[in-house]
PDB file of C-alpha atoms in Angstrom:
ATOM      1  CA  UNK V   7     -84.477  71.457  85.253  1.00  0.00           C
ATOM      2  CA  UNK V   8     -80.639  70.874  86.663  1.00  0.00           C
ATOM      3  CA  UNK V   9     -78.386  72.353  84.661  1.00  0.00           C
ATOM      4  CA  UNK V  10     -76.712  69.858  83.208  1.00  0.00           C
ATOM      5  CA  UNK V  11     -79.950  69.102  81.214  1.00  0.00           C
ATOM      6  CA  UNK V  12     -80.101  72.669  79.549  1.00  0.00           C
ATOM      7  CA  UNK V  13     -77.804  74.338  76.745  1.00  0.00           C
ATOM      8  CA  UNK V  14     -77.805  77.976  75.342  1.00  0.00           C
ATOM      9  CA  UNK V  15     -77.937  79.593  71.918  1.00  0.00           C
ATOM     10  CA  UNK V  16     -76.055  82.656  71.509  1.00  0.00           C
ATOM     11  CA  UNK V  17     -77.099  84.661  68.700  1.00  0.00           C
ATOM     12  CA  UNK V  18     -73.737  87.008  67.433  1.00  0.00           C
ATOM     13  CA  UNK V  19     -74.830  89.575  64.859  1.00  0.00           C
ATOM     14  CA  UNK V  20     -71.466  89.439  62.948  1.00  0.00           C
ATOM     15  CA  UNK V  21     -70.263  90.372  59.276  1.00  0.00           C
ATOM     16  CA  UNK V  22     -70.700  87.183  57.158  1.00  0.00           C
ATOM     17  CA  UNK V  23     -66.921  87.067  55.972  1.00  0.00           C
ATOM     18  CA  UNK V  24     -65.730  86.889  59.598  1.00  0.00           C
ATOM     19  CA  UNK V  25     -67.771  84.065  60.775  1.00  0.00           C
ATOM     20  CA  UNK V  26     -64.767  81.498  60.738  1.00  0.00           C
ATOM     21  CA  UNK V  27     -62.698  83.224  62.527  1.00  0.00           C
ATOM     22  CA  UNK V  28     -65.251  84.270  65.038  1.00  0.00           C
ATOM     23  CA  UNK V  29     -66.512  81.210  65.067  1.00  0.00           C
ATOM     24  CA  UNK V  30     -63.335  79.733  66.654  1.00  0.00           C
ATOM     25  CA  UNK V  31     -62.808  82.611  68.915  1.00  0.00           C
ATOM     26  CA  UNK V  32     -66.158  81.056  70.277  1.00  0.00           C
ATOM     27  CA  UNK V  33     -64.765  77.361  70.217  1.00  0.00           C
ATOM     28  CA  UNK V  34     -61.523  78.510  72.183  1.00  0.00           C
ATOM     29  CA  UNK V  35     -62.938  80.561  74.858  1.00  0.00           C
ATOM     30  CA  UNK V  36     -66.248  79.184  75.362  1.00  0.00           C
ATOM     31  CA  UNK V  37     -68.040  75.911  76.403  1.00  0.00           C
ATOM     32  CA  UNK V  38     -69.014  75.481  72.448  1.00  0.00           C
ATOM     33  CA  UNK V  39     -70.288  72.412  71.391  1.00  0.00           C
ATOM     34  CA  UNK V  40     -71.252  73.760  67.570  1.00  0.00           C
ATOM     35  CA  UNK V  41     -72.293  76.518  65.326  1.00  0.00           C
ATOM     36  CA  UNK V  42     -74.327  76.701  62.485  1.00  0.00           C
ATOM     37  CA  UNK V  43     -73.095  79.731  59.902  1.00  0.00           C
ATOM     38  CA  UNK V  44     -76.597  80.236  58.433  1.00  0.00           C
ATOM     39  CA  UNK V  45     -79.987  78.712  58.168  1.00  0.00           C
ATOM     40  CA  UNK V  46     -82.075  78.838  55.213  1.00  0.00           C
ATOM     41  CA  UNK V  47     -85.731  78.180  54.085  1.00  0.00           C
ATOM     42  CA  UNK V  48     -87.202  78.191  50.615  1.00  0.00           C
ATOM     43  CA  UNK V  49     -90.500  78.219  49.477  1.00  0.00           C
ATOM     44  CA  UNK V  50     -91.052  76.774  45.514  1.00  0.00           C
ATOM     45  CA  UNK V  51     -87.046  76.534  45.023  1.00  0.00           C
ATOM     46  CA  UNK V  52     -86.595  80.021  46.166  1.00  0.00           C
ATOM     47  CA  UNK V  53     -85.382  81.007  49.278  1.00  0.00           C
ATOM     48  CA  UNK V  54     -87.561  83.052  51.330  1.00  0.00           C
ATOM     49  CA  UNK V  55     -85.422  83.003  54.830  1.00  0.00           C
ATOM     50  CA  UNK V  56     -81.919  83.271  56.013  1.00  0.00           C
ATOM     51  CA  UNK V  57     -80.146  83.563  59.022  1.00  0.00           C
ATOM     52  CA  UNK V  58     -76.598  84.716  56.466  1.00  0.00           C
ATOM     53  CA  UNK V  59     -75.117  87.320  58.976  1.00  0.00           C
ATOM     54  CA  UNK V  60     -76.601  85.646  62.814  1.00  0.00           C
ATOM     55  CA  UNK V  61     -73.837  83.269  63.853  1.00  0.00           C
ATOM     56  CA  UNK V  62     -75.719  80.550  66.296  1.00  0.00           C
ATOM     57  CA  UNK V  63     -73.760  79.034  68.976  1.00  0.00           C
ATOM     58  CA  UNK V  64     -74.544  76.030  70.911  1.00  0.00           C
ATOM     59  CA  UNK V  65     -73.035  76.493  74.793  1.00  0.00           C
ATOM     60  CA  UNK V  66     -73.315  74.108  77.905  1.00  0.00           C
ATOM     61  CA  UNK V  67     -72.105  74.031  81.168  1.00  0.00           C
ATOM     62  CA  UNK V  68     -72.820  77.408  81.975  1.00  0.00           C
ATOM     63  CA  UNK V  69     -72.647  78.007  85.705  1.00  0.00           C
ATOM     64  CA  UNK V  70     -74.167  81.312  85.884  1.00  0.00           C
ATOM     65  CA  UNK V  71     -76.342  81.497  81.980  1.00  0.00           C
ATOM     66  CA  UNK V  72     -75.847  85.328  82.548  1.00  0.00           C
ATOM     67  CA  UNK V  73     -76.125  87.188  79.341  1.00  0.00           C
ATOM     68  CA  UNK V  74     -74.693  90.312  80.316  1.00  0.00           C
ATOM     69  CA  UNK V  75     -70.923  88.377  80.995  1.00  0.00           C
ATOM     70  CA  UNK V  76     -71.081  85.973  78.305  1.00  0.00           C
ATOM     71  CA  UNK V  77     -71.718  88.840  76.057  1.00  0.00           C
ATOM     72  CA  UNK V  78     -69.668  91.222  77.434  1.00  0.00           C
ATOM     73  CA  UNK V  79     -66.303  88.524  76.599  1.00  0.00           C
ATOM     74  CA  UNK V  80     -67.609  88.789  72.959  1.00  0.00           C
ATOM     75  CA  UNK V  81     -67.501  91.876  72.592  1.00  0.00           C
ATOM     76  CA  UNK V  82     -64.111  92.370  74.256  1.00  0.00           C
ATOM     77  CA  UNK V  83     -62.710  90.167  71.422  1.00  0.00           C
ATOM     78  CA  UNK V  84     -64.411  92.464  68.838  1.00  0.00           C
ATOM     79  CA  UNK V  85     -62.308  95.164  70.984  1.00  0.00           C
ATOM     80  CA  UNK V  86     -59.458  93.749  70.406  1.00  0.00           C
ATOM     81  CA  UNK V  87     -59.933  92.752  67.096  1.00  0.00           C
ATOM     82  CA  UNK V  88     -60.760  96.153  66.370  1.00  0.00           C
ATOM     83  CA  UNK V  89     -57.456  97.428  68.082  1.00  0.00           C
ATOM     84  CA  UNK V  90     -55.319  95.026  65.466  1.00  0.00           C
ATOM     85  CA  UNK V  91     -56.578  96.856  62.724  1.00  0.00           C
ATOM     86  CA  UNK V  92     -60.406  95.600  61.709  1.00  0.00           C
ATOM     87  CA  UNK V  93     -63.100  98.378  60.594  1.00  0.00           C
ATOM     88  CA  UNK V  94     -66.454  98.406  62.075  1.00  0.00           C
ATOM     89  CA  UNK V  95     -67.326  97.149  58.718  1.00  0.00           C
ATOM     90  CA  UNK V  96     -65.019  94.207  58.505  1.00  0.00           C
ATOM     91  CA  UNK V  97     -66.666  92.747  61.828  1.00  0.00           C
ATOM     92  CA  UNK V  98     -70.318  93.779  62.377  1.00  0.00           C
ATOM     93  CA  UNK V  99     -71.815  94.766  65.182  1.00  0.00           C
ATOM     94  CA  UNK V 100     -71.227  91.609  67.635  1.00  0.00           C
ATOM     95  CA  UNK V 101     -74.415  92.242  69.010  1.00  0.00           C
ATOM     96  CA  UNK V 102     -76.007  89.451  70.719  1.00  0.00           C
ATOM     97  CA  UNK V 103     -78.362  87.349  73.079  1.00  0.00           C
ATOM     98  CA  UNK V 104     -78.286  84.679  74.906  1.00  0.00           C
ATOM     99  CA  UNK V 105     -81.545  82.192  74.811  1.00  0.00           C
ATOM    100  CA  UNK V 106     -81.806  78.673  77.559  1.00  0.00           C
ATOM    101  CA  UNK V 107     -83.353  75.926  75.658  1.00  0.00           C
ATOM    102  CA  UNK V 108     -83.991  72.377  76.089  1.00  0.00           C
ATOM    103  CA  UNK V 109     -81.285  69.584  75.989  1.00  0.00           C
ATOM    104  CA  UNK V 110     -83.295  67.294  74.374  1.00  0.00           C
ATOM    105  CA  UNK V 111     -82.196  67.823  70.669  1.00  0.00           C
ATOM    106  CA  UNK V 112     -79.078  70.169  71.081  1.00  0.00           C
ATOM    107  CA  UNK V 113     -76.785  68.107  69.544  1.00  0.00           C
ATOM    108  CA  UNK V 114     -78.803  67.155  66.887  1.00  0.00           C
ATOM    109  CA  UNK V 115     -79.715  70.749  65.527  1.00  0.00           C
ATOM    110  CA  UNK V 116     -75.909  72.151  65.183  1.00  0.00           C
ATOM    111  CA  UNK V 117     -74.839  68.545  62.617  1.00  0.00           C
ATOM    112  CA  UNK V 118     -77.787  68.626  60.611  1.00  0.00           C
ATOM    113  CA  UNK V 119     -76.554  72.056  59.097  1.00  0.00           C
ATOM    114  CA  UNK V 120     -73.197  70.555  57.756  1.00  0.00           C
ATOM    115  CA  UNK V 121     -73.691  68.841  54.753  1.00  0.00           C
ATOM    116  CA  UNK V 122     -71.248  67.392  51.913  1.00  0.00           C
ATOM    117  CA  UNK V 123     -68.472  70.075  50.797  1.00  0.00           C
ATOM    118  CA  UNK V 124     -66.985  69.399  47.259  1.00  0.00           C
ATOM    119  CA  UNK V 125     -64.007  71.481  47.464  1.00  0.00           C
ATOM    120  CA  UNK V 126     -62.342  71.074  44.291  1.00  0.00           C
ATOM    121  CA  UNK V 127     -63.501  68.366  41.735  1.00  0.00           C
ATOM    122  CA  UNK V 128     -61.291  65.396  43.620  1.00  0.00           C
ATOM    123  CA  UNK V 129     -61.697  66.300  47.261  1.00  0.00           C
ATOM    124  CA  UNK V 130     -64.704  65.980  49.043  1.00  0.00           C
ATOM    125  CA  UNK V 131     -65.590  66.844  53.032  1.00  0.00           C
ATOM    126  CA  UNK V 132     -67.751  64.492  54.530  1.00  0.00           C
ATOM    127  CA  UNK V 133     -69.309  64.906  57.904  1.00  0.00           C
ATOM    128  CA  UNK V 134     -68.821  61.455  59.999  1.00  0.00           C
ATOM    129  CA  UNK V 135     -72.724  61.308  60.589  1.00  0.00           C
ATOM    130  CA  UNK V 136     -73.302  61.679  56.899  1.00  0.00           C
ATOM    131  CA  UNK V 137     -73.201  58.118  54.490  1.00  0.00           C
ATOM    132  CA  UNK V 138     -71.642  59.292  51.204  1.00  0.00           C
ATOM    133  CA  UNK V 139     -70.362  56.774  48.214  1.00  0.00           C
ATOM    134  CA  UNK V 140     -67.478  58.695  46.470  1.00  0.00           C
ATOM    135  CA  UNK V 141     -67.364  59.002  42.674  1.00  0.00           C
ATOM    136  CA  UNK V 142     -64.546  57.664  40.691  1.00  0.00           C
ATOM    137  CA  UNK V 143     -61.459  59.089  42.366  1.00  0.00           C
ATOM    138  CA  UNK V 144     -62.659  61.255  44.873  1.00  0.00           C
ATOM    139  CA  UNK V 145     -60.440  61.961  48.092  1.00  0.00           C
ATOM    140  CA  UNK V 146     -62.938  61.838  50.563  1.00  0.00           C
ATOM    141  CA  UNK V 147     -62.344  63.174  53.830  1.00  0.00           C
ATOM    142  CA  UNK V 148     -64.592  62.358  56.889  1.00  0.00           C
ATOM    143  CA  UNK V 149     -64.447  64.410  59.875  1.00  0.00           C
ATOM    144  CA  UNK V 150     -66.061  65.797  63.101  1.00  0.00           C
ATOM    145  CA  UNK V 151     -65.551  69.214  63.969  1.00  0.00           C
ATOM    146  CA  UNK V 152     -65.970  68.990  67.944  1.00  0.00           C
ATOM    147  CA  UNK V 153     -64.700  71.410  69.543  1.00  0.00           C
ATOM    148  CA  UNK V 154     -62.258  72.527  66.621  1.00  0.00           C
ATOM    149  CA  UNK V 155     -63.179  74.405  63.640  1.00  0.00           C
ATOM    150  CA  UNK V 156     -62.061  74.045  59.919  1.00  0.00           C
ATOM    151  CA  UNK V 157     -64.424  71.870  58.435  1.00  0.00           C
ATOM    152  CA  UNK V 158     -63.688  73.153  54.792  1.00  0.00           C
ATOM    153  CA  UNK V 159     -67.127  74.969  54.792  1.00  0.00           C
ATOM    154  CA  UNK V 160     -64.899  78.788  54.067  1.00  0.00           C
ATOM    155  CA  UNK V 161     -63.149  79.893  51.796  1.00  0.00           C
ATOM    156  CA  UNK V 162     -59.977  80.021  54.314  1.00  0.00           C
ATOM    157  CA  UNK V 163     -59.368  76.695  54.385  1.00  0.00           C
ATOM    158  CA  UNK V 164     -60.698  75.884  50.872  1.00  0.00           C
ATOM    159  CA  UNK V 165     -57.788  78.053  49.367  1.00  0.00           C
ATOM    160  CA  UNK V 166     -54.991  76.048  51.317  1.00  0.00           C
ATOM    161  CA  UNK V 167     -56.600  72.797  49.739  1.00  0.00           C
ATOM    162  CA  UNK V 168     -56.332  74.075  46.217  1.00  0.00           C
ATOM    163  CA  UNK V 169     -52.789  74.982  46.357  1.00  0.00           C
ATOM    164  CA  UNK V 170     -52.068  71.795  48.038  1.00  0.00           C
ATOM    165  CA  UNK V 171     -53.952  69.792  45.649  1.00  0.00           C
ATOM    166  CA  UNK V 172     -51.253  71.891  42.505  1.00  0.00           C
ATOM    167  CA  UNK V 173     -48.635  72.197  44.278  1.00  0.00           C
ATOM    168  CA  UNK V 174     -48.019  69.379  46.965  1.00  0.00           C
ATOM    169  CA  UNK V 175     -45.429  66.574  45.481  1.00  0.00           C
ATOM    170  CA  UNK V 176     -45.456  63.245  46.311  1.00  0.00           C
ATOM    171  CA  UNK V 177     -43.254  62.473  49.551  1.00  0.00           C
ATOM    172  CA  UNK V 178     -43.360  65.872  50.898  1.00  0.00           C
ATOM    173  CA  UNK V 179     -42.641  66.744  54.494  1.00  0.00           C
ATOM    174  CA  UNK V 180     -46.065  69.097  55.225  1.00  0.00           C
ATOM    175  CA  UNK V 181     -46.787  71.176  58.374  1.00  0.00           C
ATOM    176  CA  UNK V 182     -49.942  72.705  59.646  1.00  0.00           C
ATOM    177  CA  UNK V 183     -49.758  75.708  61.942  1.00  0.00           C
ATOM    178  CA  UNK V 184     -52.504  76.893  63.547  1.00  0.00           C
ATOM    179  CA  UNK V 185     -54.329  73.333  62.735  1.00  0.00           C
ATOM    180  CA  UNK V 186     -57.835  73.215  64.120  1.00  0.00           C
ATOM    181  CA  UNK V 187     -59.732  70.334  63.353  1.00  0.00           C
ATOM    182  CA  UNK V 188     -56.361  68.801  61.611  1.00  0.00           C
ATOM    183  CA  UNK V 189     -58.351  68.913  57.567  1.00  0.00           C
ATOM    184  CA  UNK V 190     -55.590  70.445  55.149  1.00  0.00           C
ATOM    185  CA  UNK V 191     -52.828  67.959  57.275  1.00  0.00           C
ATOM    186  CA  UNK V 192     -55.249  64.877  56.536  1.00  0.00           C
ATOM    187  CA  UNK V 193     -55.810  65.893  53.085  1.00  0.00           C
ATOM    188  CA  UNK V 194     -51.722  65.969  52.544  1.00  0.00           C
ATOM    189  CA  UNK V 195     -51.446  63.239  53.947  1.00  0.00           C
ATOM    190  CA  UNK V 196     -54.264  61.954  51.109  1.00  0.00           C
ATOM    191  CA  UNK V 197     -52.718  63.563  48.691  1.00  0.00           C
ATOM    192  CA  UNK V 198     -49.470  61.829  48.984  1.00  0.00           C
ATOM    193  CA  UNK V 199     -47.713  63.595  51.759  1.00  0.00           C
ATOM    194  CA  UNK V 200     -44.688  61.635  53.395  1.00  0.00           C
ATOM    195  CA  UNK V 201     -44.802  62.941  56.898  1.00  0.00           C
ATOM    196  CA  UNK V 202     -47.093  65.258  58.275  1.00  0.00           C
ATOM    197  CA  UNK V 203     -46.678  66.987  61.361  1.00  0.00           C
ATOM    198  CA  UNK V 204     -49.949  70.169  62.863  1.00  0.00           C
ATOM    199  CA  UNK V 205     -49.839  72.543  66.042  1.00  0.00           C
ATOM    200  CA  UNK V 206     -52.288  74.570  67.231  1.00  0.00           C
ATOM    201  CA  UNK V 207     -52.230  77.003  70.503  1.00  0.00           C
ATOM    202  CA  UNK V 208     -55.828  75.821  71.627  1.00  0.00           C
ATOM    203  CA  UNK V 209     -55.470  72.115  73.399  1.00  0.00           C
ATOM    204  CA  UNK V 210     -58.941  71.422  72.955  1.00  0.00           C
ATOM    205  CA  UNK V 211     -58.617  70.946  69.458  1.00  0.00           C
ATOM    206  CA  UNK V 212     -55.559  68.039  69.440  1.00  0.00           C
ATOM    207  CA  UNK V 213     -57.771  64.861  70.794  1.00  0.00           C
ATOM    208  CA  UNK V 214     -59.727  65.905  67.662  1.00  0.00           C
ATOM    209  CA  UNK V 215     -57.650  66.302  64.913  1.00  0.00           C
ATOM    210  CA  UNK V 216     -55.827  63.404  66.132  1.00  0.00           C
ATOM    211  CA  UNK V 217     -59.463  61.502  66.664  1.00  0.00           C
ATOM    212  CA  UNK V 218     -60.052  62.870  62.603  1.00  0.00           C
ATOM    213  CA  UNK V 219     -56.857  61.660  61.426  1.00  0.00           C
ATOM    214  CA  UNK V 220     -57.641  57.734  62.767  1.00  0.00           C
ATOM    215  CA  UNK V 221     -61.334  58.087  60.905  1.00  0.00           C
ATOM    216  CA  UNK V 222     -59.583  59.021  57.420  1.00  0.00           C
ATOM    217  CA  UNK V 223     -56.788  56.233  58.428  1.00  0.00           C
ATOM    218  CA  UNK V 224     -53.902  58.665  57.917  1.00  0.00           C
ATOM    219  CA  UNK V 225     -50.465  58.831  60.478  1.00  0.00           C
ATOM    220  CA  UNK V 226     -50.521  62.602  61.158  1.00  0.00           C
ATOM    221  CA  UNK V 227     -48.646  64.070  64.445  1.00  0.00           C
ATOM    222  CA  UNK V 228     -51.025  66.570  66.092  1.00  0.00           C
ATOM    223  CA  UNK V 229     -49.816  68.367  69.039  1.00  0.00           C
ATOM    224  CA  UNK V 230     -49.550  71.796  71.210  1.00  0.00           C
ATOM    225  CA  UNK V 231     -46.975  74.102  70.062  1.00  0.00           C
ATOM    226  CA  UNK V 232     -45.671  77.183  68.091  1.00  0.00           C
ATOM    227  CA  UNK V 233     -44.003  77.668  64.840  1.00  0.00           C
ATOM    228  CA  UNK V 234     -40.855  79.029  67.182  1.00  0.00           C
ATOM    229  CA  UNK V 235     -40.240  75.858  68.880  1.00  0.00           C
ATOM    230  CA  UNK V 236     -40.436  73.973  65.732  1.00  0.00           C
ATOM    231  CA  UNK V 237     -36.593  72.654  65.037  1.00  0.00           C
ATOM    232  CA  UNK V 238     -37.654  70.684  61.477  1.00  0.00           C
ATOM    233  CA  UNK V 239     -37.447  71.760  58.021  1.00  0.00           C
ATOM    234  CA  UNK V 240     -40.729  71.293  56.033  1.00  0.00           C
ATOM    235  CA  UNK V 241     -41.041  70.777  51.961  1.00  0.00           C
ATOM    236  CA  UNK V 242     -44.482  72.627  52.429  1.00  0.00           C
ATOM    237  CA  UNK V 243     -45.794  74.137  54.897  1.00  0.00           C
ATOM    238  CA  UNK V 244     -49.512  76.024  55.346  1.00  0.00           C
ATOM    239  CA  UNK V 245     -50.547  78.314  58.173  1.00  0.00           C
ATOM    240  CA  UNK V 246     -54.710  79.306  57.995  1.00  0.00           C
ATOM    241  CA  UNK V 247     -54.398  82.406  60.397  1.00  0.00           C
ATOM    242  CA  UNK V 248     -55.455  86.033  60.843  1.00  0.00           C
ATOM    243  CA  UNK V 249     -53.540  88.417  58.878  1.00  0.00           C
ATOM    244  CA  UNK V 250     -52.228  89.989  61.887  1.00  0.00           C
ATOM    245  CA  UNK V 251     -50.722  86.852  63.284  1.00  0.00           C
ATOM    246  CA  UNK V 252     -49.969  85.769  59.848  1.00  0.00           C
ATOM    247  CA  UNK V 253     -47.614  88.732  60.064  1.00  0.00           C
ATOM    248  CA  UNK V 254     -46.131  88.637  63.544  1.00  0.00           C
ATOM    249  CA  UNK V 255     -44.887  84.627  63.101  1.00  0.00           C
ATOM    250  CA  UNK V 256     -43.785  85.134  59.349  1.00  0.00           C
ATOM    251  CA  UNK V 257     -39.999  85.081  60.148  1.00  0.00           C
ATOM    252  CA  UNK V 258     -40.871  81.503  62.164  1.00  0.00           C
ATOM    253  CA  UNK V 259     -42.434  80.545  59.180  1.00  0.00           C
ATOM    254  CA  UNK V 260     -39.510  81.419  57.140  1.00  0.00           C
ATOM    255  CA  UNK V 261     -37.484  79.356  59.878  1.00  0.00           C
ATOM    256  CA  UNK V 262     -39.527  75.744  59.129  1.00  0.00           C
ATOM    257  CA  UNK V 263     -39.872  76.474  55.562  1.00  0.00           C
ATOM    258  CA  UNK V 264     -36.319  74.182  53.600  1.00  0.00           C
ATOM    259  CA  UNK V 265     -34.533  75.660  51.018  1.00  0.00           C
ATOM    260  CA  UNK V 266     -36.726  75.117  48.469  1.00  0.00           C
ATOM    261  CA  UNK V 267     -39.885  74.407  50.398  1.00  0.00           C
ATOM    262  CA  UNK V 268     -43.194  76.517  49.636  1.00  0.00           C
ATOM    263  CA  UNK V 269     -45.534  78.245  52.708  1.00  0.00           C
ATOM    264  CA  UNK V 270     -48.734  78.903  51.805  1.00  0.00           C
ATOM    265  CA  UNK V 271     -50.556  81.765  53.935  1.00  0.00           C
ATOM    266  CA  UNK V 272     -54.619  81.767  53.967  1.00  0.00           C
ATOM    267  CA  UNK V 273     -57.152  83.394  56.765  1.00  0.00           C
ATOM    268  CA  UNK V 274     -56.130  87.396  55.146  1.00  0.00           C
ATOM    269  CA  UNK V 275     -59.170  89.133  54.002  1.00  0.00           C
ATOM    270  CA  UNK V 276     -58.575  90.948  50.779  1.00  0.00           C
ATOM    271  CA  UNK V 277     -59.037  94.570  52.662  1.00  0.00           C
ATOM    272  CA  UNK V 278     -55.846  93.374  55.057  1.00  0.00           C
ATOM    273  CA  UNK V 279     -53.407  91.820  52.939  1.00  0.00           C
ATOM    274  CA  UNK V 280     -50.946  94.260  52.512  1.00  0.00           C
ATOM    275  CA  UNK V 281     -50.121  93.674  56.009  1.00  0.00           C
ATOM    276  CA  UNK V 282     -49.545  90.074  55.201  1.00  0.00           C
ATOM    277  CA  UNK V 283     -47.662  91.517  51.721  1.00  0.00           C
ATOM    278  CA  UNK V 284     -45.241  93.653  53.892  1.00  0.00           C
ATOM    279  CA  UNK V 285     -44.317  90.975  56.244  1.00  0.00           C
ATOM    280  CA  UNK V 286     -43.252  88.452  53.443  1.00  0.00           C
ATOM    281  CA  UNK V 287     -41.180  91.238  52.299  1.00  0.00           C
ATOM    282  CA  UNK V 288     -39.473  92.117  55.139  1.00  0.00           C
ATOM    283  CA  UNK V 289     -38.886  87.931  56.281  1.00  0.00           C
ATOM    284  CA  UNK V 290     -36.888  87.837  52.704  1.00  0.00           C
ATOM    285  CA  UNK V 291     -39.582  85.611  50.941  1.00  0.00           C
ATOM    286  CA  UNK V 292     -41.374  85.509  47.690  1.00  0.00           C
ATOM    287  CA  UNK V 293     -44.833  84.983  46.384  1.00  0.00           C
ATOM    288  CA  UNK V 294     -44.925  83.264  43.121  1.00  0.00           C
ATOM    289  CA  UNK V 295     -49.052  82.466  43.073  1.00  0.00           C
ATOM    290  CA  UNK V 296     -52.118  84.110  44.627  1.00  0.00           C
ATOM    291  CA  UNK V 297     -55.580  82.977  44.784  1.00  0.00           C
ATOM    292  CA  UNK V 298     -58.836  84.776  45.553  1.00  0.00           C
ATOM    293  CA  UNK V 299     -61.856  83.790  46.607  1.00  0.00           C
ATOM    294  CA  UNK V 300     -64.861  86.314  47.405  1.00  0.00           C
ATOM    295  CA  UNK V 301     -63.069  88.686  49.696  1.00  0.00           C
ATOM    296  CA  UNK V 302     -60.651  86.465  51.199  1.00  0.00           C
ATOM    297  CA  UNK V 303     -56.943  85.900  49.275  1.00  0.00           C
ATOM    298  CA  UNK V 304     -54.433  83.190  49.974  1.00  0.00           C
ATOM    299  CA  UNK V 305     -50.674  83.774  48.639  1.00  0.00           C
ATOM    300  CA  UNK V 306     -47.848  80.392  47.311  1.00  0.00           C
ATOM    301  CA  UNK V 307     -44.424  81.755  48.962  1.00  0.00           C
ATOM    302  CA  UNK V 308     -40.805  80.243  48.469  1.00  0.00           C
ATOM    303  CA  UNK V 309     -37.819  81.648  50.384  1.00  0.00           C
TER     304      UNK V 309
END
């Protein structure tokens, strides 16, 4: 069978708290046309099967399907991820495998794992394959994750959302950085956002947060870029990023954030946030709110 007709599963033994973020290491290096986080069965309402701690990833287009290389990248990421500051722990082993299957239903296996995501009592996530009639005044938003992730599945971006939902005022001038899939800049923009303006360094991700924005019929500016090269002010700002990043653009942050504007920081696992904690210190700002959710915490910052 030609190539072309076949995709690949790659099976990542990984830590279940990290499989966002290695998730999109998988979206921005790789020919990734999904993942599912975990699969489940159940047998008389209980659950007799999981897959909680296997991240499945759905590849194409490989030239050369040679499991040695492919896994070889991965764990080179785990290498460096380990050099930043991660435990052994933290990660999981990154072990993994690489099994050819048959085109037929590919794309059909990876969707019918998301499902509805009721992230706070207003603010629902809808897939764009799924039909879903909203209850009284719901904020639904529909999206397709392509080839970007953030589909408000984890906890990451699910913090972000609540302190928007608080703390975002009508009118507000909102940035994204580090957007992905473009969610918490779509849900500002439903929440009453004036402007809102997302970058992300991975170009495979604009075409579709900007494809997501026109399904929620929302004006959002998605485009490539860096907090550094940002010359605008922002009322609120959110960046959903690994701590260590997290701290190494804080003082570009600071630089977008107005006068009386509020940054919220998400994407720092509870086991790495005084790294997060030190750079907000040292960038002259000040948390007035932090919320936790299983072991990841997100932190409300003012200058």
């Amino acid at each position: 069978m030609p190539a072309e007709e076949k995709y690949y599963e790659l099976h990542i033994k990984i830590s279940p708290q990290m499989e966002d973020d290695i998730a999109n290491i998988c979206f921005e290096n790789l020919n990734c046309e999904g993942v599912v986080l975990e699969e489940q069965k159940y047998k008389d309402l209980e659950m007799t099967e999981t897959t909680r701690g296997t991240l499945k990833v759905f590849l194409r287009g490989l030239e050369t399907p040679d499991n040695n290389g492919v896994c070889e990248f991965i764990k080179s990421k785990r290498k460096e991820l380990i050099e930043s500051g991660f435990t052994d722990d933290e990660l999981g082993s990154w072990d993994c495998t690489l099994v050819e299957k048959e085109a037929e239903d590919w794309s059909k296996k990876w969707k019918e794992k998301w499902d509805v995501t009721k992230i706070t009592d207003r603010i629902v996530i809808v897939p764009s394959w799924i039909e879903y009639k909203p209850c009284r005044d719901e904020i639904i938003i529909s999206l397709d994750p392509g080839c970007a992730f953030g589909t408000g599945t984890h906890q990451t971006t699910q913090i972000p959302v609540r302190f928007m939902e608080k703390y975002l005022k009508s009118g507000d001038k909102m940035a994204d950085i580090g957007m992905g899939s473009g969610i918490l800049g779509i849900i500002a923009k439903k929440l009453g956002a004036g402007y809102v303006y997302g970058c992300d360094i991975d170009e495979t991700v604009i075409s579709t947060a900007k494809e997501n924005a026109v399904k929620n019929a929302v004006d959002c500016i998605f485009e490539l870029n860096t907090a550094d090269k940002i010359e605008e002010k922002f009322d609120f700002v959110c960046a959903n990023i690994l701590h260590n990043v997290l701290a190494d653009i804080m003082p570009d942050l600071k630089s977008i954030l107005s006068d009386s504007g509020r940054l919220v920081l998400s994407g720092i696992m509870d086991s790495k946030k005084q790294v997060v904690l030190e750079a907000v210190e040292d960038a002259g700002l000040s948390i007035i709110k932090e919320l936790y959710q299983d072991n990841w915490v997100g932190y409300l910052v003012t200058a």
